[in-house]
Coordinates of C-alpha atoms in Angstrom, one line a residue:
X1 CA 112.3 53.6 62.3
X2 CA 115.8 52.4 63.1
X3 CA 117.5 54.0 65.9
X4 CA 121.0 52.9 66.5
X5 CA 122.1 52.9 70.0
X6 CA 125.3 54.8 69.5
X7 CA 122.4 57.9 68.7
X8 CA 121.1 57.5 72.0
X9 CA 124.2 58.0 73.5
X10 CA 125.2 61.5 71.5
X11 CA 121.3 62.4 72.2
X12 CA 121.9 62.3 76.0
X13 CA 125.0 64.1 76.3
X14 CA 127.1 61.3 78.5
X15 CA 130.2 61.8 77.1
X16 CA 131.4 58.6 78.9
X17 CA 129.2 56.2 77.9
X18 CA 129.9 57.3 74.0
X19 CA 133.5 57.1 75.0
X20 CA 132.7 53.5 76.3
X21 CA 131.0 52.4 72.9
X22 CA 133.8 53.8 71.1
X23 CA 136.3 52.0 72.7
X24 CA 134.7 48.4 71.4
X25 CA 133.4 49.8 68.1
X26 CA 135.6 52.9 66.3
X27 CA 133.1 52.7 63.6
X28 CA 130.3 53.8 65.7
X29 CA 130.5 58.2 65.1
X30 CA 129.9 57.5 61.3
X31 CA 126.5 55.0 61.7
X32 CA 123.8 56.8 60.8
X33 CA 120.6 56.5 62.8
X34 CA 116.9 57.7 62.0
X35 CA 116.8 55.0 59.1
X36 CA 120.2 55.8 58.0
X37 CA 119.4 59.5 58.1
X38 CA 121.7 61.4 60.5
X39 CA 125.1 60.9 62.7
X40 CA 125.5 61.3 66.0
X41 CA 127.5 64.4 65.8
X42 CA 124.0 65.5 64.0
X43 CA 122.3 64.7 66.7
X44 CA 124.4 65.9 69.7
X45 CA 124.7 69.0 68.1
X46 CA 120.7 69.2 67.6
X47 CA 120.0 68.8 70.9
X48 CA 122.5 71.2 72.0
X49 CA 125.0 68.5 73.9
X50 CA 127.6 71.4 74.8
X51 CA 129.9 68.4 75.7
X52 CA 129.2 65.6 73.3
X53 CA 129.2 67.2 70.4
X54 CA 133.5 68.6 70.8
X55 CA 134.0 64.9 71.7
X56 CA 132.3 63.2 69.0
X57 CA 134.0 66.0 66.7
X58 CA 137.2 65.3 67.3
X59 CA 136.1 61.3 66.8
X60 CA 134.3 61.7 63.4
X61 CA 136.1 61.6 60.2
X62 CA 133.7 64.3 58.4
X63 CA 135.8 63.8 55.4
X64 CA 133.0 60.4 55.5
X65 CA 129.9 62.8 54.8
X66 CA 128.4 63.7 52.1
X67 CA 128.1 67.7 51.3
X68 CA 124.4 67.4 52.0
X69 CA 125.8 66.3 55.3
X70 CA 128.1 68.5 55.5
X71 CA 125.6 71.7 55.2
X72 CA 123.1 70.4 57.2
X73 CA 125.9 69.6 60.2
X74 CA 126.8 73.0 59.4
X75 CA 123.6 75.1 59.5
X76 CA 122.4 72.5 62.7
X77 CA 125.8 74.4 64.5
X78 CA 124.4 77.4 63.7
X79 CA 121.0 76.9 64.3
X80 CA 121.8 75.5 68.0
X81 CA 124.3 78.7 68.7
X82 CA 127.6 76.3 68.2
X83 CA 129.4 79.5 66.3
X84 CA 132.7 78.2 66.8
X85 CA 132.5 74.9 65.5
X86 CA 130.1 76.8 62.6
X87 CA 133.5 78.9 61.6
X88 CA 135.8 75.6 61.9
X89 CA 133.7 73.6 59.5
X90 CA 133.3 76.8 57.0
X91 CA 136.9 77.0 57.2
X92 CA 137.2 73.5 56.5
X93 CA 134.9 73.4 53.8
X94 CA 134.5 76.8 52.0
X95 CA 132.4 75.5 49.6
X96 CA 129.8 74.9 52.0
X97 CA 129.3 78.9 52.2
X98 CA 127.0 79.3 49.1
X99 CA 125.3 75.7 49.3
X100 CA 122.0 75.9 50.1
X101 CA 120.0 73.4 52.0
X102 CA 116.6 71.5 51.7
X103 CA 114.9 75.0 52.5
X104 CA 117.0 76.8 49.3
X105 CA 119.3 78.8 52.2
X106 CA 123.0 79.1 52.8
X107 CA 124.3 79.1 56.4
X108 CA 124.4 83.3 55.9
X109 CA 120.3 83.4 55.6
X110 CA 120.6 80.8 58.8
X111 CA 122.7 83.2 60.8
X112 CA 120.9 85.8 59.5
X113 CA 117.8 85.2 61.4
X114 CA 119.7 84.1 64.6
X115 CA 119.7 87.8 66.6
X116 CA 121.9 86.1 69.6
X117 CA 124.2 85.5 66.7
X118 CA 124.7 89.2 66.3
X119 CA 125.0 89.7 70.1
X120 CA 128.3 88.0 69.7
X121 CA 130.7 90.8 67.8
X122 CA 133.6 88.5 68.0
X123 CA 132.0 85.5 67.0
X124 CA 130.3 87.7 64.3
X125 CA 133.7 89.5 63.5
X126 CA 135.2 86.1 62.5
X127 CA 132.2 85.2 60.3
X128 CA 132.9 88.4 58.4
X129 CA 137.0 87.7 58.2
X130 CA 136.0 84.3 56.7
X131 CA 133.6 85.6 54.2
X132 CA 136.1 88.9 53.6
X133 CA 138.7 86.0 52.4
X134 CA 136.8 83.8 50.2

């Protein structure tokens, strides 16, 4: 299994040392590690890097993923209680609200399931805006 070291980086959270990489390599937040599998932003965001993942964000040209990606970024945000970043991306990509993953389930049956997702009335609120509007 190929792990790129870029992966490492977003798995440990240091936002400085991706910021280091990045600097030599730009191309680094859309090489796919895992045998060309995920991105880092996947992988910050799976193990729930609070900071990496708004960095690498705001570095990664999502327009580069595929919408297999795309959903599975999506329903990893919602999965690790990133509900903000859950909302930008559906609002980014709409479509993404009725695609269903590997497991035949949109992000709704996801969210669904998450009860600290329902905790969250404003977070929730916002969800319901979005879907009100498509």
């Amino acid at each position: 299994m190929e792990i790129q070291p870029f992966c490492f980086a977003a798995a440990s959270g240091v936002v400085r040392i991706a910021e280091l990489m990045v600097e030599k390599n730009q191309d680094l937040p859309l090489i796919r590690g895992f045998n060309n599998a995920v991105t880092p932003l996947f992988i910050a965001v799976s193990n729930k890097c609070t900071e990496m993942v708004p960095y690498l964000l705001s570095i990664t040209d999502l327009d580069q993923l595929d919408y297999q990606e795309e959903n599975e970024l999506l329903i990893a945000t919602i999965h690790r209680d990133f509900y903000d970043i859950s909302l930008w991306i559906l609002q980014r990509y709409p479509y993404l609200a009725i695609m269903k993953d590997t497991n035949e389930e949109t992000a709704l049956h996801v969210m669904a399931r998450k009860p600290s997702a329902m905790d969250v009335t404003k977070q929730l609120s916002s969800w319901t805006l979005f879907i009100d509007s498509t």
